[in-house]
Amino acid sequence: MDSRHAVGVLALQGSFAEHIAALEAVTTSAGKHVPVVAVRTPADLARCRALIIPGGESTTISLLIRKSGLYDPLKEFVALAKRGDGQRSIWGTCAGMILLAKEIDGPTSEGWEGFDGMDVRVARNQFGRQLQSFSHSVQLPFLPSDAPLLATFIRAPILHSVLPPSASSPLVKPLARVPTSLLPSTKRALSATGGQLTLGPDAEVVMYRQGDLLACSWHPELNKGETRVHEWWLREMVLHENDT
Ligand code: GLN
C-alpha cells in the first residue's frame, strides 16, 4: 500500500483555494476526511496520491510549474495516473484540462512541452472571452444523486477531438456533454483565439477521463456547498472505493 495519503491541489495560481475548501468538506464513504495539501513544491507533491490542477491561466501556471521545479515530478505523476491502475489520480479543471492535454490548439507559453498527458486535442479559450462566460446545467449520470449541476464556463477550452490512445493506455471516455447549441459560432471562436480554429468532432464533450486522469472544461469548485463532483472524484477515482 502506497504511503501517500494526501490529496493535493496545485496552488501556484488560479482557483486553488475553492478546490481546497471543497475537498476539505467531502468525506470517504466511511465518513472520514482526507488530508488536503496545497502543492507548491516537489516535497508537497511527494505527499500526495492525487492532485487537482485548478482553473486559472494555463500559461502562467505552466511557467510557475517550471519555476518551482514541479515539471519533472508532475510529468511522472501524469504518466502513472494515465495507466489507471489506482496509484495516482489527477483532475484538471479548465486551465488544468489544457495542461493535461497532449495537443493544444492556440498559443502556449514558450518552451512549454506539456506532460504527454491525455490523448486529446484541446482548443484554448474557444468558448470565448471573459464576457462570454456562462453557466449551464449539466447532467452527470455517474453521481449518486441525479439532480443536474450548474457548470460555470470561464474562458473555457473546448475539446477538439479524442486522439488514438498511445500505446497500452486506456481509452478516453466522455462523461458529460453540453448541447451543440451552446457551442460558439466559428466566428466567435476565431476572434477569441486569434487562430484558425474550427470546432472539432468532440466539441460537445465537457468532461472526460482516461485511466485515472480526469478533465473538465468548467469550474466545479465555484458552486459553494455543491461538492458532489469532488466527493465522487475522491471516492471513485482516488480511493477506488467501488472497484471489485
Ligand atoms: N483559457 C484559460 C487558459 O488558457 C483557462 C481559463 C480558466 O481556467 N478559467 O488558461
PDB file of C-alpha atoms and ligand atoms in Angstrom:
ATOM      1  CA  MET A   1       0.000   0.000   0.000  1.00  0.00           C
ATOM      2  CA  ASP A   2       1.286   3.403  -1.005  1.00  0.00           C
ATOM      3  CA  SER A   3       2.258   5.590   1.950  1.00  0.00           C
ATOM      4  CA  ARG A   4       0.963   8.706   0.202  1.00  0.00           C
ATOM      5  CA  HIS A   5      -2.388   9.551   1.735  1.00  0.00           C
ATOM      6  CA  ALA A   6      -2.936  13.203   0.946  1.00  0.00           C
ATOM      7  CA  VAL A   7      -4.849  14.782  -1.872  1.00  0.00           C
ATOM      8  CA  GLY A   8      -3.126  17.830  -3.314  1.00  0.00           C
ATOM      9  CA  VAL A   9      -4.291  20.945  -5.097  1.00  0.00           C
ATOM     10  CA  LEU A  10      -1.702  22.695  -7.254  1.00  0.00           C
ATOM     11  CA  ALA A  11      -1.588  26.094  -5.550  1.00  0.00           C
ATOM     12  CA  LEU A  12       0.513  28.252  -7.882  1.00  0.00           C
ATOM     13  CA  GLN A  13      -2.242  30.368  -9.473  1.00  0.00           C
ATOM     14  CA  GLY A  14      -5.978  30.238 -10.093  1.00  0.00           C
ATOM     15  CA  SER A  15      -8.901  28.893  -8.084  1.00  0.00           C
ATOM     16  CA  PHE A  16      -6.985  26.530  -5.819  1.00  0.00           C
ATOM     17  CA  ALA A  17      -8.483  27.844  -2.541  1.00  0.00           C
ATOM     18  CA  GLU A  18     -12.003  26.904  -3.687  1.00  0.00           C
ATOM     19  CA  HIS A  19     -10.869  23.380  -4.596  1.00  0.00           C
ATOM     20  CA  ILE A  20      -9.166  23.014  -1.210  1.00  0.00           C
ATOM     21  CA  ALA A  21     -12.370  24.112   0.562  1.00  0.00           C
ATOM     22  CA  ALA A  22     -14.440  21.624  -1.467  1.00  0.00           C
ATOM     23  CA  LEU A  23     -12.037  18.750  -0.747  1.00  0.00           C
ATOM     24  CA  GLU A  24     -11.961  19.608   2.968  1.00  0.00           C
ATOM     25  CA  ALA A  25     -15.754  19.382   3.018  1.00  0.00           C
ATOM     26  CA  VAL A  26     -16.098  15.916   1.472  1.00  0.00           C
ATOM     27  CA  THR A  27     -15.660  12.531   3.122  1.00  0.00           C
ATOM     28  CA  THR A  28     -14.916   8.950   2.197  1.00  0.00           C
ATOM     29  CA  SER A  29     -17.852   6.539   2.335  1.00  0.00           C
ATOM     30  CA  ALA A  30     -16.679   5.689   5.888  1.00  0.00           C
ATOM     31  CA  GLY A  31     -17.307   9.343   6.798  1.00  0.00           C
ATOM     32  CA  LYS A  32     -13.593  10.258   7.042  1.00  0.00           C
ATOM     33  CA  HIS A  33     -11.898  13.372   5.739  1.00  0.00           C
ATOM     34  CA  VAL A  34      -8.648  13.034   3.787  1.00  0.00           C
ATOM     35  CA  PRO A  35      -5.646  15.312   4.347  1.00  0.00           C
ATOM     36  CA  VAL A  36      -5.549  18.079   1.747  1.00  0.00           C
ATOM     37  CA  VAL A  37      -2.258  19.711   0.722  1.00  0.00           C
ATOM     38  CA  ALA A  38      -1.662  22.983  -1.149  1.00  0.00           C
ATOM     39  CA  VAL A  39       1.071  21.882  -3.569  1.00  0.00           C
ATOM     40  CA  ARG A  40       3.798  24.430  -4.322  1.00  0.00           C
ATOM     41  CA  THR A  41       6.974  22.337  -4.214  1.00  0.00           C
ATOM     42  CA  PRO A  42       8.152  18.842  -5.177  1.00  0.00           C
ATOM     43  CA  ALA A  43       8.171  17.965  -1.439  1.00  0.00           C
ATOM     44  CA  ASP A  44       4.466  18.881  -1.199  1.00  0.00           C
ATOM     45  CA  LEU A  45       3.683  16.734  -4.224  1.00  0.00           C
ATOM     46  CA  ALA A  46       5.604  13.794  -2.767  1.00  0.00           C
ATOM     47  CA  ARG A  47       2.960  13.557  -0.005  1.00  0.00           C
ATOM     48  CA  CYS A  48       0.090  13.206  -2.458  1.00  0.00           C
ATOM     49  CA  ARG A  49      -1.541  10.279  -4.171  1.00  0.00           C
ATOM     50  CA  ALA A  50      -3.876  12.548  -6.122  1.00  0.00           C
ATOM     51  CA  LEU A  51      -3.841  16.094  -7.410  1.00  0.00           C
ATOM     52  CA  ILE A  52      -6.206  18.739  -8.744  1.00  0.00           C
ATOM     53  CA  ILE A  53      -4.830  21.202 -11.298  1.00  0.00           C
ATOM     54  CA  PRO A  54      -7.222  24.151 -10.985  1.00  0.00           C
ATOM     55  CA  GLY A  55      -8.609  26.648 -13.445  1.00  0.00           C
ATOM     56  CA  GLY A  56      -6.746  29.904 -13.856  1.00  0.00           C
ATOM     57  CA  GLU A  57      -4.372  30.879 -16.619  1.00  0.00           C
ATOM     58  CA  SER A  58      -2.621  27.941 -18.188  1.00  0.00           C
ATOM     59  CA  THR A  59       0.355  29.935 -19.495  1.00  0.00           C
ATOM     60  CA  THR A  60       1.032  31.380 -16.037  1.00  0.00           C
ATOM     61  CA  ILE A  61       0.553  28.030 -14.336  1.00  0.00           C
ATOM     62  CA  SER A  62       2.915  26.333 -16.808  1.00  0.00           C
ATOM     63  CA  LEU A  63       5.625  28.952 -16.151  1.00  0.00           C
ATOM     64  CA  LEU A  64       5.229  28.568 -12.397  1.00  0.00           C
ATOM     65  CA  ILE A  65       5.373  24.768 -12.679  1.00  0.00           C
ATOM     66  CA  ARG A  66       8.768  25.117 -14.348  1.00  0.00           C
ATOM     67  CA  LYS A  67       9.996  27.722 -11.854  1.00  0.00           C
ATOM     68  CA  SER A  68       9.045  25.673  -8.819  1.00  0.00           C
ATOM     69  CA  GLY A  69      10.786  22.524 -10.020  1.00  0.00           C
ATOM     70  CA  LEU A  70       7.491  20.677 -10.355  1.00  0.00           C
ATOM     71  CA  TYR A  71       7.685  19.842 -14.065  1.00  0.00           C
ATOM     72  CA  ASP A  72       9.543  16.512 -13.819  1.00  0.00           C
ATOM     73  CA  PRO A  73       7.712  15.121 -10.765  1.00  0.00           C
ATOM     74  CA  LEU A  74       4.374  16.179 -12.263  1.00  0.00           C
ATOM     75  CA  LYS A  75       5.173  14.516 -15.568  1.00  0.00           C
ATOM     76  CA  GLU A  76       5.865  11.269 -13.718  1.00  0.00           C
ATOM     77  CA  PHE A  77       2.631  11.714 -11.752  1.00  0.00           C
ATOM     78  CA  VAL A  78       0.686  12.171 -15.000  1.00  0.00           C
ATOM     79  CA  ALA A  79       2.219   9.036 -16.542  1.00  0.00           C
ATOM     80  CA  LEU A  80       1.254   6.942 -13.506  1.00  0.00           C
ATOM     81  CA  ALA A  81      -2.291   8.347 -13.403  1.00  0.00           C
ATOM     82  CA  LYS A  82      -2.745   7.727 -17.127  1.00  0.00           C
ATOM     83  CA  ARG A  83      -2.158   3.997 -16.577  1.00  0.00           C
ATOM     84  CA  GLY A  84      -5.298   3.916 -14.476  1.00  0.00           C
ATOM     85  CA  ASP A  85      -4.062   1.287 -12.022  1.00  0.00           C
ATOM     86  CA  GLY A  86      -5.059   3.246  -8.937  1.00  0.00           C
ATOM     87  CA  GLN A  87      -1.600   4.534  -7.938  1.00  0.00           C
ATOM     88  CA  ARG A  88      -2.143   8.206  -8.796  1.00  0.00           C
ATOM     89  CA  SER A  89      -5.024  10.396  -9.962  1.00  0.00           C
ATOM     90  CA  ILE A  90      -5.135  13.872 -11.447  1.00  0.00           C
ATOM     91  CA  TRP A  91      -8.145  16.049 -12.159  1.00  0.00           C
ATOM     92  CA  GLY A  92      -7.595  19.079 -14.376  1.00  0.00           C
ATOM     93  CA  THR A  93     -10.301  21.736 -14.431  1.00  0.00           C
ATOM     94  CA  CYS A  94     -10.346  24.380 -17.182  1.00  0.00           C
ATOM     95  CA  ALA A  95      -6.700  25.591 -17.355  1.00  0.00           C
ATOM     96  CA  GLY A  96      -5.869  22.218 -15.767  1.00  0.00           C
ATOM     97  CA  MET A  97      -7.638  20.466 -18.644  1.00  0.00           C
ATOM     98  CA  ILE A  98      -5.414  22.411 -21.070  1.00  0.00           C
ATOM     99  CA  LEU A  99      -2.243  21.457 -19.199  1.00  0.00           C
ATOM    100  CA  LEU A 100      -3.230  17.776 -19.185  1.00  0.00           C
ATOM    101  CA  ALA A 101      -3.921  17.626 -22.939  1.00  0.00           C
ATOM    102  CA  LYS A 102      -1.393  16.051 -25.258  1.00  0.00           C
ATOM    103  CA  GLU A 103      -2.143  18.519 -28.069  1.00  0.00           C
ATOM    104  CA  ILE A 104      -3.201  22.144 -27.713  1.00  0.00           C
ATOM    105  CA  ASP A 105      -4.619  24.497 -30.352  1.00  0.00           C
ATOM    106  CA  GLY A 106      -3.783  28.107 -29.680  1.00  0.00           C
ATOM    107  CA  PRO A 107      -0.762  29.787 -28.130  1.00  0.00           C
ATOM    108  CA  THR A 108       1.012  28.215 -25.174  1.00  0.00           C
ATOM    109  CA  SER A 109       3.932  29.623 -23.251  1.00  0.00           C
ATOM    110  CA  GLU A 110       7.310  29.498 -24.884  1.00  0.00           C
ATOM    111  CA  GLY A 111       9.124  26.258 -24.204  1.00  0.00           C
ATOM    112  CA  TRP A 112       6.088  24.538 -22.688  1.00  0.00           C
ATOM    113  CA  GLU A 113       6.313  20.879 -23.584  1.00  0.00           C
ATOM    114  CA  GLY A 114       3.211  19.537 -21.894  1.00  0.00           C
ATOM    115  CA  PHE A 115       3.103  16.359 -19.861  1.00  0.00           C
ATOM    116  CA  ASP A 116       2.387  13.922 -22.676  1.00  0.00           C
ATOM    117  CA  GLY A 117      -0.924  13.588 -20.889  1.00  0.00           C
ATOM    118  CA  MET A 118      -4.421  12.748 -22.070  1.00  0.00           C
ATOM    119  CA  ASP A 119      -4.779  11.599 -25.653  1.00  0.00           C
ATOM    120  CA  VAL A 120      -6.865  14.562 -26.722  1.00  0.00           C
ATOM    121  CA  ARG A 121      -6.571  17.760 -28.704  1.00  0.00           C
ATOM    122  CA  VAL A 122      -7.923  20.819 -26.853  1.00  0.00           C
ATOM    123  CA  ALA A 123      -8.607  24.343 -28.124  1.00  0.00           C
ATOM    124  CA  ARG A 124      -7.750  27.079 -25.593  1.00  0.00           C
ATOM    125  CA  ASN A 125     -10.299  29.841 -24.898  1.00  0.00           C
ATOM    126  CA  GLN A 126     -12.593  28.525 -27.599  1.00  0.00           C
ATOM    127  CA  PHE A 127     -15.791  29.102 -25.613  1.00  0.00           C
ATOM    128  CA  GLY A 128     -14.970  32.813 -25.938  1.00  0.00           C
ATOM    129  CA  ARG A 129     -13.641  35.701 -23.919  1.00  0.00           C
ATOM    130  CA  GLN A 130     -14.338  36.560 -20.279  1.00  0.00           C
ATOM    131  CA  LEU A 131     -17.578  38.342 -21.285  1.00  0.00           C
ATOM    132  CA  GLN A 132     -18.859  35.204 -22.914  1.00  0.00           C
ATOM    133  CA  SER A 133     -18.601  33.243 -19.675  1.00  0.00           C
ATOM    134  CA  PHE A 134     -21.808  31.385 -18.863  1.00  0.00           C
ATOM    135  CA  SER A 135     -23.367  28.760 -16.625  1.00  0.00           C
ATOM    136  CA  HIS A 136     -25.342  25.805 -17.877  1.00  0.00           C
ATOM    137  CA  SER A 137     -26.918  22.904 -16.110  1.00  0.00           C
ATOM    138  CA  VAL A 138     -25.215  19.594 -16.919  1.00  0.00           C
ATOM    139  CA  GLN A 139     -26.385  16.078 -16.234  1.00  0.00           C
ATOM    140  CA  LEU A 140     -23.762  13.856 -14.615  1.00  0.00           C
ATOM    141  CA  PRO A 141     -25.348  10.403 -14.582  1.00  0.00           C
ATOM    142  CA  PHE A 142     -22.475   8.851 -12.622  1.00  0.00           C
ATOM    143  CA  LEU A 143     -23.218  10.912  -9.487  1.00  0.00           C
ATOM    144  CA  PRO A 144     -25.212   9.180  -6.750  1.00  0.00           C
ATOM    145  CA  SER A 145     -27.938  11.844  -6.947  1.00  0.00           C
ATOM    146  CA  ASP A 146     -29.040  12.745 -10.432  1.00  0.00           C
ATOM    147  CA  ALA A 147     -30.030  16.386  -9.830  1.00  0.00           C
ATOM    148  CA  PRO A 148     -28.367  18.412 -12.589  1.00  0.00           C
ATOM    149  CA  LEU A 149     -25.429  20.582 -11.670  1.00  0.00           C
ATOM    150  CA  LEU A 150     -24.774  24.170 -12.678  1.00  0.00           C
ATOM    151  CA  ALA A 151     -21.487  24.266 -14.582  1.00  0.00           C
ATOM    152  CA  THR A 152     -19.692  27.595 -14.976  1.00  0.00           C
ATOM    153  CA  PHE A 153     -17.559  28.119 -18.072  1.00  0.00           C
ATOM    154  CA  ILE A 154     -14.979  30.951 -17.916  1.00  0.00           C
ATOM    155  CA  ARG A 155     -12.796  31.488 -20.993  1.00  0.00           C
ATOM    156  CA  ALA A 156     -13.164  27.775 -21.229  1.00  0.00           C
ATOM    157  CA  PRO A 157     -11.297  25.431 -23.531  1.00  0.00           C
ATOM    158  CA  ILE A 158     -13.205  23.147 -25.896  1.00  0.00           C
ATOM    159  CA  LEU A 159     -12.275  19.561 -26.533  1.00  0.00           C
ATOM    160  CA  HIS A 160     -11.423  19.381 -30.217  1.00  0.00           C
ATOM    161  CA  SER A 161     -11.016  15.638 -30.590  1.00  0.00           C
ATOM    162  CA  VAL A 162     -10.080  12.441 -28.897  1.00  0.00           C
ATOM    163  CA  LEU A 163      -6.819  11.110 -30.376  1.00  0.00           C
ATOM    164  CA  PRO A 164      -5.937   7.439 -30.812  1.00  0.00           C
ATOM    165  CA  PRO A 165      -4.725   6.224 -27.405  1.00  0.00           C
ATOM    166  CA  SER A 166      -0.952   5.992 -27.022  1.00  0.00           C
ATOM    167  CA  ALA A 167       0.499   2.507 -26.596  1.00  0.00           C
ATOM    168  CA  SER A 168      -1.218   0.442 -23.876  1.00  0.00           C
ATOM    169  CA  SER A 169      -3.108   3.454 -22.484  1.00  0.00           C
ATOM    170  CA  PRO A 170      -6.784   3.139 -21.578  1.00  0.00           C
ATOM    171  CA  LEU A 171      -9.349   4.794 -23.833  1.00  0.00           C
ATOM    172  CA  VAL A 172     -10.567   8.363 -23.332  1.00  0.00           C
ATOM    173  CA  LYS A 173     -14.163   8.164 -22.087  1.00  0.00           C
ATOM    174  CA  PRO A 174     -16.576  11.102 -22.419  1.00  0.00           C
ATOM    175  CA  LEU A 175     -18.505  11.703 -19.166  1.00  0.00           C
ATOM    176  CA  ALA A 176     -20.604  14.821 -19.864  1.00  0.00           C
ATOM    177  CA  ARG A 177     -21.751  16.870 -22.832  1.00  0.00           C
ATOM    178  CA  VAL A 178     -23.469  20.183 -23.487  1.00  0.00           C
ATOM    179  CA  PRO A 179     -25.928  20.715 -26.366  1.00  0.00           C
ATOM    180  CA  THR A 180     -24.383  21.810 -29.656  1.00  0.00           C
ATOM    181  CA  SER A 181     -26.488  24.995 -29.463  1.00  0.00           C
ATOM    182  CA  LEU A 182     -24.247  26.212 -26.604  1.00  0.00           C
ATOM    183  CA  LEU A 183     -21.064  25.960 -28.648  1.00  0.00           C
ATOM    184  CA  PRO A 184     -19.720  29.235 -30.031  1.00  0.00           C
ATOM    185  CA  SER A 185     -20.119  30.080 -33.677  1.00  0.00           C
ATOM    186  CA  THR A 186     -16.923  29.618 -35.630  1.00  0.00           C
ATOM    187  CA  LYS A 187     -16.692  33.395 -35.985  1.00  0.00           C
ATOM    188  CA  ARG A 188     -16.687  33.974 -32.229  1.00  0.00           C
ATOM    189  CA  ALA A 189     -14.255  31.108 -31.662  1.00  0.00           C
ATOM    190  CA  LEU A 190     -11.891  32.643 -34.191  1.00  0.00           C
ATOM    191  CA  SER A 191     -11.988  36.076 -32.604  1.00  0.00           C
ATOM    192  CA  ALA A 192     -11.378  34.647 -29.129  1.00  0.00           C
ATOM    193  CA  THR A 193      -8.333  32.652 -30.059  1.00  0.00           C
ATOM    194  CA  GLY A 194      -6.953  34.661 -32.941  1.00  0.00           C
ATOM    195  CA  GLY A 195      -6.209  31.350 -34.626  1.00  0.00           C
ATOM    196  CA  GLN A 196      -7.566  29.316 -37.487  1.00  0.00           C
ATOM    197  CA  LEU A 197      -9.729  27.198 -35.284  1.00  0.00           C
ATOM    198  CA  THR A 198     -12.867  25.352 -36.157  1.00  0.00           C
ATOM    199  CA  LEU A 199     -14.845  23.216 -33.765  1.00  0.00           C
ATOM    200  CA  GLY A 200     -13.649  19.629 -33.693  1.00  0.00           C
ATOM    201  CA  PRO A 201     -15.756  16.469 -33.780  1.00  0.00           C
ATOM    202  CA  ASP A 202     -15.893  16.115 -29.976  1.00  0.00           C
ATOM    203  CA  ALA A 203     -16.677  19.743 -29.117  1.00  0.00           C
ATOM    204  CA  GLU A 204     -19.788  18.993 -27.002  1.00  0.00           C
ATOM    205  CA  VAL A 205     -17.804  16.870 -24.539  1.00  0.00           C
ATOM    206  CA  VAL A 206     -17.118  18.962 -21.408  1.00  0.00           C
ATOM    207  CA  MET A 207     -15.839  16.231 -19.090  1.00  0.00           C
ATOM    208  CA  TYR A 208     -13.836  13.078 -19.874  1.00  0.00           C
ATOM    209  CA  ARG A 209     -11.436  10.620 -18.288  1.00  0.00           C
ATOM    210  CA  GLN A 210      -8.531   8.422 -19.356  1.00  0.00           C
ATOM    211  CA  GLY A 211      -7.362   5.935 -16.773  1.00  0.00           C
ATOM    212  CA  ASP A 212      -7.126   7.947 -13.552  1.00  0.00           C
ATOM    213  CA  LEU A 213      -6.808  11.269 -15.380  1.00  0.00           C
ATOM    214  CA  LEU A 214      -9.975  13.366 -15.375  1.00  0.00           C
ATOM    215  CA  ALA A 215     -10.619  16.667 -17.133  1.00  0.00           C
ATOM    216  CA  CYS A 216     -13.487  19.118 -17.322  1.00  0.00           C
ATOM    217  CA  SER A 217     -13.697  22.460 -19.084  1.00  0.00           C
ATOM    218  CA  TRP A 218     -15.810  24.141 -16.360  1.00  0.00           C
ATOM    219  CA  HIS A 219     -15.321  25.156 -12.736  1.00  0.00           C
ATOM    220  CA  PRO A 220     -16.913  22.645 -10.322  1.00  0.00           C
ATOM    221  CA  GLU A 221     -15.239  24.378  -7.355  1.00  0.00           C
ATOM    222  CA  LEU A 222     -17.207  27.605  -7.805  1.00  0.00           C
ATOM    223  CA  ASN A 223     -20.605  26.282  -6.665  1.00  0.00           C
ATOM    224  CA  LYS A 224     -20.479  26.874  -2.919  1.00  0.00           C
ATOM    225  CA  GLY A 225     -21.905  23.938  -0.981  1.00  0.00           C
ATOM    226  CA  GLU A 226     -22.079  21.798  -4.131  1.00  0.00           C
ATOM    227  CA  THR A 227     -19.378  19.216  -3.605  1.00  0.00           C
ATOM    228  CA  ARG A 228     -20.897  16.206  -5.341  1.00  0.00           C
ATOM    229  CA  VAL A 229     -18.252  16.064  -8.064  1.00  0.00           C
ATOM    230  CA  HIS A 230     -15.370  16.394  -5.600  1.00  0.00           C
ATOM    231  CA  GLU A 231     -16.841  13.637  -3.452  1.00  0.00           C
ATOM    232  CA  TRP A 232     -17.396  11.373  -6.461  1.00  0.00           C
ATOM    233  CA  TRP A 233     -13.811  12.007  -7.649  1.00  0.00           C
ATOM    234  CA  LEU A 234     -12.336  11.230  -4.220  1.00  0.00           C
ATOM    235  CA  ARG A 235     -14.312   8.033  -3.754  1.00  0.00           C
ATOM    236  CA  GLU A 236     -14.251   6.689  -7.323  1.00  0.00           C
ATOM    237  CA  MET A 237     -11.090   7.969  -8.940  1.00  0.00           C
ATOM    238  CA  VAL A 238      -8.738   8.450  -5.987  1.00  0.00           C
ATOM    239  CA  LEU A 239      -9.713   5.832  -3.422  1.00  0.00           C
ATOM    240  CA  HIS A 240     -11.437   3.475  -5.894  1.00  0.00           C
ATOM    241  CA  GLU A 241     -13.902   2.514  -3.175  1.00  0.00           C
ATOM    242  CA  ASN A 242     -16.253   0.687  -5.542  1.00  0.00           C
ATOM    243  CA  ASP A 243     -13.670  -1.303  -7.504  1.00  0.00           C
ATOM    244  CA  THR A 244     -14.036  -5.049  -7.183  1.00  0.00           C
TER     245      THR A 244
HETATM  246  N1  GLN B   1      -8.496  29.883 -21.083  1.00  0.00           N
HETATM  247  C1  GLN B   1      -7.707  29.875 -19.901  1.00  0.00           C
HETATM  248  C2  GLN B   1      -6.285  29.441 -20.207  1.00  0.00           C
HETATM  249  O1  GLN B   1      -5.890  29.325 -21.296  1.00  0.00           O
HETATM  250  C3  GLN B   1      -8.303  28.959 -18.860  1.00  0.00           C
HETATM  251  C4  GLN B   1      -9.493  29.614 -18.241  1.00  0.00           C
HETATM  252  C5  GLN B   1      -9.890  29.033 -16.925  1.00  0.00           C
HETATM  253  O2  GLN B   1      -9.193  28.238 -16.322  1.00  0.00           O
HETATM  254  N2  GLN B   1     -10.999  29.518 -16.446  1.00  0.00           N
HETATM  255  O3  GLN B   1      -5.545  29.215 -19.332  1.00  0.00           O
END
